[in-house]
XYZ file of C-alpha atoms in Angstrom:
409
model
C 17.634 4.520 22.953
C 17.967 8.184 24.694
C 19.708 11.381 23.970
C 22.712 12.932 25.205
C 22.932 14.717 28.500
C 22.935 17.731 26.644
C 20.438 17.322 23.390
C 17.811 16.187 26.626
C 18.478 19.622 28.480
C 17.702 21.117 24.767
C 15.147 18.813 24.522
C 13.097 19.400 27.242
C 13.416 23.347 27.386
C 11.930 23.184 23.944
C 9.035 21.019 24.665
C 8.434 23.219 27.430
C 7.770 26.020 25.591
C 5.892 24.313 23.007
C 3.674 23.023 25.895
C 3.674 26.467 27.211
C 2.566 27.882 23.844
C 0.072 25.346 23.144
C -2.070 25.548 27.014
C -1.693 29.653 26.376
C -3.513 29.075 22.347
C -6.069 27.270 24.701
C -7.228 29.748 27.091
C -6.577 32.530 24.939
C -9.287 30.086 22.862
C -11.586 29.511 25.539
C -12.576 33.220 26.013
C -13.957 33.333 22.528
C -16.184 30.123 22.908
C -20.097 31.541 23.770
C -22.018 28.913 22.609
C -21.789 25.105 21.162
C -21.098 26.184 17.666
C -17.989 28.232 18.922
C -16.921 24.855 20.877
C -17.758 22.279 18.538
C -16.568 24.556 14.932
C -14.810 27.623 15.874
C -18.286 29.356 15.197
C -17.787 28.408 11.275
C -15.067 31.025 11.020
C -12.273 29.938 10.221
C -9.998 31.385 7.594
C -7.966 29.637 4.289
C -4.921 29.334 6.011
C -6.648 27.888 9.372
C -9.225 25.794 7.699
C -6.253 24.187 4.994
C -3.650 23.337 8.035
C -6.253 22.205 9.866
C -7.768 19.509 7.067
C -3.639 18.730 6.729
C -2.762 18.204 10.494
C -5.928 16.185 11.138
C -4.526 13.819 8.600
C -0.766 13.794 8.983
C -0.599 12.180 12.447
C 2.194 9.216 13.634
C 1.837 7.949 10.297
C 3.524 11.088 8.504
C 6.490 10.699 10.557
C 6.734 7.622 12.063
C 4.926 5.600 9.794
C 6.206 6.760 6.294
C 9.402 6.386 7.221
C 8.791 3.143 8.596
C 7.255 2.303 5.224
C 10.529 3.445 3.100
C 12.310 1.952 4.854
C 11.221 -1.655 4.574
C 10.103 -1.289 1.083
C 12.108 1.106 -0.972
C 10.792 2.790 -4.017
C 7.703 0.732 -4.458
C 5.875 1.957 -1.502
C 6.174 5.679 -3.282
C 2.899 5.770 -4.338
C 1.855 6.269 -0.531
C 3.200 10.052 -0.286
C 0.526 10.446 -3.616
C -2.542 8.848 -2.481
C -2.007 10.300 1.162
C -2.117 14.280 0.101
C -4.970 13.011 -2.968
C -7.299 12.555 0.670
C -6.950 15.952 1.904
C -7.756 17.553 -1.759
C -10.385 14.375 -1.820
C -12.039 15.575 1.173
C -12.512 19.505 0.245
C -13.417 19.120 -3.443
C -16.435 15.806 -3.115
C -17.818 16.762 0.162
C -16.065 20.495 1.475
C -18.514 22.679 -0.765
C -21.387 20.822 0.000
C -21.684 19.921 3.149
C -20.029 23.630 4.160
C -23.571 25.261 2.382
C -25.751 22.764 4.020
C -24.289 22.827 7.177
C -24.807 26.544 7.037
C -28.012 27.075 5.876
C -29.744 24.124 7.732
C -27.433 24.402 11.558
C -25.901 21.005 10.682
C -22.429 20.831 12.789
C -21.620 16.937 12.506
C -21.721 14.533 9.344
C -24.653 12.704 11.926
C -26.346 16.218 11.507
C -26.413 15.861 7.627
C -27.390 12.185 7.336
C -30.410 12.597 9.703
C -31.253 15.735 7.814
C -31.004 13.791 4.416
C -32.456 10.275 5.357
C -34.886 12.248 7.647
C -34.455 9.655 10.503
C -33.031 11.816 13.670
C -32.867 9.184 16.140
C -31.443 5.532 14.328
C -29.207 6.580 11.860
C -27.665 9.339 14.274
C -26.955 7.230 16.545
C -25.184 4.357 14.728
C -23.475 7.376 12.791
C -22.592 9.036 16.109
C -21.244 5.184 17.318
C -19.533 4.690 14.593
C -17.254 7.402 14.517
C -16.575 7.377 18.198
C -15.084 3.515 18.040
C -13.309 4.926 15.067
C -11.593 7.614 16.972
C -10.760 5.571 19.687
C -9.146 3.325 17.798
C -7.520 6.017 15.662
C -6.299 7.942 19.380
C -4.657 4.972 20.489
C -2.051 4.416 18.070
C -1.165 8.417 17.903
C -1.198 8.350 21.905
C 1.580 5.102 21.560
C 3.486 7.621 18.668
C 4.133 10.272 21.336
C 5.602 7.971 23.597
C 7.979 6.793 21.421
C 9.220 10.421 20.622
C 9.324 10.768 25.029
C 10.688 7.958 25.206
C 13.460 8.132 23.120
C 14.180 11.837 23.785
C 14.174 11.570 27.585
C 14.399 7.962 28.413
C 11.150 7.914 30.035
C 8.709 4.814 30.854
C 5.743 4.167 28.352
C 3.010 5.026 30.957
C 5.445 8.209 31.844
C 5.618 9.455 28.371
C 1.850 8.596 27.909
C 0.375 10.226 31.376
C 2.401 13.574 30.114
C 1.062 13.805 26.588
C -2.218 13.001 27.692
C -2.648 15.905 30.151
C -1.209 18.766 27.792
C -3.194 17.520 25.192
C -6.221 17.391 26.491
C -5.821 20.340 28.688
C -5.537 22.697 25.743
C -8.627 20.008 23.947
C -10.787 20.921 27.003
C -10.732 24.461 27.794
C -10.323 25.698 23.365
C -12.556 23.384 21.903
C -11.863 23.947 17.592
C -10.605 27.484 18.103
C -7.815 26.018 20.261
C -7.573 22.721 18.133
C -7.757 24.768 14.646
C -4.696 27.559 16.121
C -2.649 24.684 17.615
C -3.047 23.105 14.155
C -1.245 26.071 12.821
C 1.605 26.677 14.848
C 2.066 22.788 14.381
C 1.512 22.744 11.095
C 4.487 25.544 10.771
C 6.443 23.404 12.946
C 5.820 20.166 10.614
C 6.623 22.251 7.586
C 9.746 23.879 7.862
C 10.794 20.970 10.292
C 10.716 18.278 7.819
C 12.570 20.902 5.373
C 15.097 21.652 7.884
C 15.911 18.065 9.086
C 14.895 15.457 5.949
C 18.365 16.789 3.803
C 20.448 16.614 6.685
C 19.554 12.663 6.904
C 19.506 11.933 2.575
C 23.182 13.869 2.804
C 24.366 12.110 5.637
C 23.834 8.967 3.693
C 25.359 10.157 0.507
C 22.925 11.486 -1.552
C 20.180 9.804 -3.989
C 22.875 7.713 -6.014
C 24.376 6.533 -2.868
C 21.183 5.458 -1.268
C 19.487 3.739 -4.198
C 22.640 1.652 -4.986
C 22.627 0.215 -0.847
C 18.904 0.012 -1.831
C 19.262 -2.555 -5.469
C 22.488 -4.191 -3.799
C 20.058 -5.199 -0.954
C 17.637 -6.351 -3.756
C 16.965 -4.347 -7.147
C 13.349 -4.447 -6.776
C 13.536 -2.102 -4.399
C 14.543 1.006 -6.836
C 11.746 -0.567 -8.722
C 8.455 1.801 -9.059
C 6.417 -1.997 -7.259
C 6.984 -5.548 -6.816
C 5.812 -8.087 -9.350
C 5.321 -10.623 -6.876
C 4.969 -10.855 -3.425
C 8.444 -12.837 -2.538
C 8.997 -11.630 0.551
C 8.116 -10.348 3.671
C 8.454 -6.858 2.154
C 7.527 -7.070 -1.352
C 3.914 -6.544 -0.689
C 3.458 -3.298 -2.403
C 2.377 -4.746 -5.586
C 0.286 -3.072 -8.945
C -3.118 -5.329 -7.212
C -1.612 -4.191 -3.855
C -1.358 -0.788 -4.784
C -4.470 -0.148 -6.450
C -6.377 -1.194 -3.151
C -4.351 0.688 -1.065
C -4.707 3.412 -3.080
C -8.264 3.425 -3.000
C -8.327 2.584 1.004
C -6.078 5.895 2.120
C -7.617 8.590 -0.530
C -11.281 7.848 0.255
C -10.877 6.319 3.834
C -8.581 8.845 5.057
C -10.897 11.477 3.270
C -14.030 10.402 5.183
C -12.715 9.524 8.222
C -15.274 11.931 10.927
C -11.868 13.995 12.622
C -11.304 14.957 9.065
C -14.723 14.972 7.248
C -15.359 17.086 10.098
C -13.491 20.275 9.436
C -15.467 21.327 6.345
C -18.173 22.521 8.518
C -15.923 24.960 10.085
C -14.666 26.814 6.979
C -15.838 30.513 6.804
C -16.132 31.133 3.157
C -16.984 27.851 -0.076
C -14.524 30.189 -1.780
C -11.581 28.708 -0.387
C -12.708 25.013 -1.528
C -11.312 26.851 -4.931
C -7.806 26.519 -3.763
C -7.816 24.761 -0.681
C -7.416 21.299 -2.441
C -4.353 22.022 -4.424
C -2.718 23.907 -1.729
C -3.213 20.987 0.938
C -1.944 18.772 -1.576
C 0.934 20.635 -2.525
C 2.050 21.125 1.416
C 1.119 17.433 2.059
C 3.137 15.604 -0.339
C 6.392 17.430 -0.479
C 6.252 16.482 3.256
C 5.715 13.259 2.576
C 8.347 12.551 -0.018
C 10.946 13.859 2.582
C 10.091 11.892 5.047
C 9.679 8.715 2.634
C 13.355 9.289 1.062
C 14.661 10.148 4.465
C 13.470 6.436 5.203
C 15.641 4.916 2.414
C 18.704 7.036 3.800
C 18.584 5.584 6.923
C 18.244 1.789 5.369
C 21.170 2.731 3.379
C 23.206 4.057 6.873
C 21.921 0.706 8.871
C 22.958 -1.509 6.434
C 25.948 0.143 5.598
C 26.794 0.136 9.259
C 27.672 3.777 9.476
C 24.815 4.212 12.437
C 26.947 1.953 14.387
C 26.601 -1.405 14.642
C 24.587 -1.328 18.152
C 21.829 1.532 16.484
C 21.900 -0.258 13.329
C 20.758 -3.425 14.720
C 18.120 -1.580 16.712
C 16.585 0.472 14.212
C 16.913 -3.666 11.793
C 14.699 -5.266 14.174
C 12.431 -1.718 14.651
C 12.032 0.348 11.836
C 9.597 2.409 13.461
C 12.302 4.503 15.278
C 14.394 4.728 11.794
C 13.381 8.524 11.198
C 14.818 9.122 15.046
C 17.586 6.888 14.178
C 18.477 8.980 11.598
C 18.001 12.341 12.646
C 20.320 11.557 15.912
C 23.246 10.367 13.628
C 23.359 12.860 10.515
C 22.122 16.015 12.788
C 25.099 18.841 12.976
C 24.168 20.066 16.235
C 21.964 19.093 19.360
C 19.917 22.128 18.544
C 18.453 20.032 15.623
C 18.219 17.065 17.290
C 16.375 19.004 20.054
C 14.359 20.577 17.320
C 13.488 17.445 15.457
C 11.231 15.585 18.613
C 9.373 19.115 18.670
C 8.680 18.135 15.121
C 7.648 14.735 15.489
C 5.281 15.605 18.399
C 3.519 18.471 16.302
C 2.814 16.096 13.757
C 1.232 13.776 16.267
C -0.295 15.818 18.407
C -1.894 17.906 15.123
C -4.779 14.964 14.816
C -4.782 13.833 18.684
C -6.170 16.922 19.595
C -8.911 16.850 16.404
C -9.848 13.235 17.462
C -10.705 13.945 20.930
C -12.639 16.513 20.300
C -14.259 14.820 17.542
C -15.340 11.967 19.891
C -16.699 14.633 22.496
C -18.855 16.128 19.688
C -20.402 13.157 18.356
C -21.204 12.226 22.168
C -22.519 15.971 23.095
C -24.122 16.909 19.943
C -25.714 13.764 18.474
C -26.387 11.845 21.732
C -26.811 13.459 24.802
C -27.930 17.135 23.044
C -30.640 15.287 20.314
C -31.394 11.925 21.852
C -31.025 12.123 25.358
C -31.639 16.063 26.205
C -33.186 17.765 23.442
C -33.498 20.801 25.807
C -30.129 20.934 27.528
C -28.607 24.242 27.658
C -25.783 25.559 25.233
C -23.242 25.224 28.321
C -24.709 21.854 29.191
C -23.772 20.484 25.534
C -20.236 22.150 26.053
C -19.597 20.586 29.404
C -21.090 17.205 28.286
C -18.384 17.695 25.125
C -15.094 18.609 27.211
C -16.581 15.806 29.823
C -16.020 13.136 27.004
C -12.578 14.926 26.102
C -11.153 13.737 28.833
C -12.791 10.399 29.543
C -11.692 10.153 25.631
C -8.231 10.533 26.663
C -8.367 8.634 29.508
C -9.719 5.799 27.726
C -6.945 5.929 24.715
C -4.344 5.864 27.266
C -5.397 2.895 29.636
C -6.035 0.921 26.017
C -2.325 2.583 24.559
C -0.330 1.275 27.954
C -2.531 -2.530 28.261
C -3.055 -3.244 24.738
C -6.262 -5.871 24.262
């Protein structure tokens, strides 16, 4: 699956200058780093609109796009419950650990979550380190699967090999990662934050009208099987009845507190500049997160309703059948009016990828700088040792992701 001659031309000029814009945030970024704190947390100073994005981007990743609309579209109406417990982590994460960790980590220099359990188990060495270990496998793990979401955006847009669309993500990612440190990460996060935003507002009612509307799409849905306007399963019967109530309640559970602790998330408290905005941060994250989320969820039923309706054609209808994964990209490329959109809408996709690719990387090369080499290995290295160690592991980081993202183990 590729575009048009002319929604690639589109395409690419875009990208271009969303690459463009992106290196330029990073070097603009890199003048204001002096010291590790400016590298590693934007020298704690970042404002409500830059700290809330930023907790929001880190999260939304392949899964916002890709993934949720993966997810409606194989289940229906019982997998709802995802676009709640997904925005619940963001609010999770600033109201049970934002305020307090933000104080601490002020008042005692702490700049990682390692920092804060060594300070409050007093053991600097053992519990750092498995701390610091832990959340680098984590990350990896985490970098991989957004690193294989890009390339299915590249792919599709311009045709390209996986290793092709993975080798160019990889260096304007973690050239912008390298040079900014947060600042760059944390402004990035904004502009593709904006970009997510108004994107999914622009593009999700083109797709839920091109299918017919909400009473169109949830009577393809109950014709297919009426469980699937249901708010869960009762049973798991199929292959894709698997959201039920037990189901539910566990994955509930798993994405509000896992995706709330998880270290390129946790993370960002430390950065905030005033506890005041922990006030409103939570609800506002929320609120941004989860009318995202229920776009790109119902824009998932539309485009079950168009494949099994037929009217993406019978050759794209079959595709997106046996790969749901490309059904939001399916969907955007058959109800969009104009290329411009269509061109617009992989711009989207990538922002919401790239938002926590670039927060993951950097999170690995902090945990390596900061709790290893800086308090383990060279207690007296030099502020722009620790940064050079950091952006070092950046790009091995990336490196690494890729080489595991194009030879899966």
């Amino acid at each position: 699956m590729a575009l048009g001659e002319g929604s690639t031309l589109l395409t690419l000029v875009l990208m271009i200058l969303y690459f463009v814009v992106l290196l330029g945030i990073g070097v603009w970024a890199s003048k204001k780093i002096k010291n590790s704190e400016d590298y590693i947390l934007a020298g704690r100073n970042l404002g409500f609109w830059l700290f809330t994005l930023l907790i929001v981007c880190s999260i939304c990743s392949g899964m916002t796009l890709i993934g949720t609309s993966e997810f409606g579209f194989k289940s229906g109406w019982p997998g709802i419950w995802e676009q709640i417990f997904v925005p619940l982590a963001a609010s999770f994460c600033i109201i049970f650990f934002g305020s307090k960790l933000n104080k601490i980590g002020k008042k005692e220099g702490c700049m990682t979550v390692a920092d804060y359990f060594a300070l409050r188990y007093e053991n600097n060495r053992e519990l750092r380190a498995l701390s610091a270990f832990a959340s680098i496998v984590v990350s990896l793990i985490y970098l991989v699967g957004q690193y294989t979401a890009i390339s299915v955006v590249l792919m599709w847009a311009f045709g390209l090999e996986h290793w092709q669309a993975l080798l160019i993500a990889g260096v304007i990612i973690t050239a912008y990662t390298v040079i900014g440190g947060l600042y760059a990460v944390s402004w990035t996060g904004l502009v593709q934050g904006l970009i997510l935003i108004f994107g999914v507002l622009l593009v999700a009612p083109f797709i839920i009208s091109y299918a017919g509307g909400m009473t169109a799409i949830n009577d393809v849905l109950a014709s297919i099987d009426p469980n699937l306007v249901m708010p869960w399963f009762e049973t798991n019967y199929a292959a894709y009845a698997y959201c039920t109530p037990e189901y539910l309640v566990s994955f509930g559970i798993m994405l509000m507190v896992g995706l709330a602790c998880a270290p390129h998330v946790l993370s960002n408290v430390f950065a905030a500049k005033k506890a005041s905005y922990f006030k409103w941060s939570p609800l506002v994250a929320f609120g941004i997160y989860v009318v995202i989320m229920f776009l790109v969820k119902i824009s998932g039923f539309a485009v079950r309703a168009l494949a099994e309706t037929g009217a993406l054609g019978a050759e794209a209808s079959a595709a997106v059948m046996a790969n749901p994964s490309s059904a939001l990209l399916y969907g955007i490329q058959a109800a969009s009016p104009t290329i411009l959109i269509t061109a617009l809408f992989a711009v989207i996709v990538l922002a919401a990828v790239m938002s926590t690719t670039d927060r993951l990387m950097l999170t690995i090369g902090t945990d390596f700088s900061w709790n290893i080499f800086k308090t383990m290995l060279r207690p007296k290295a030099t502020e722009r040792q620790v940064v050079r160690i950091s952006q070092i592991c950046v790009f091995l980081a990336a490196a690494i992701s890729l080489i595991l993202a194009i030879n899966p183990p």
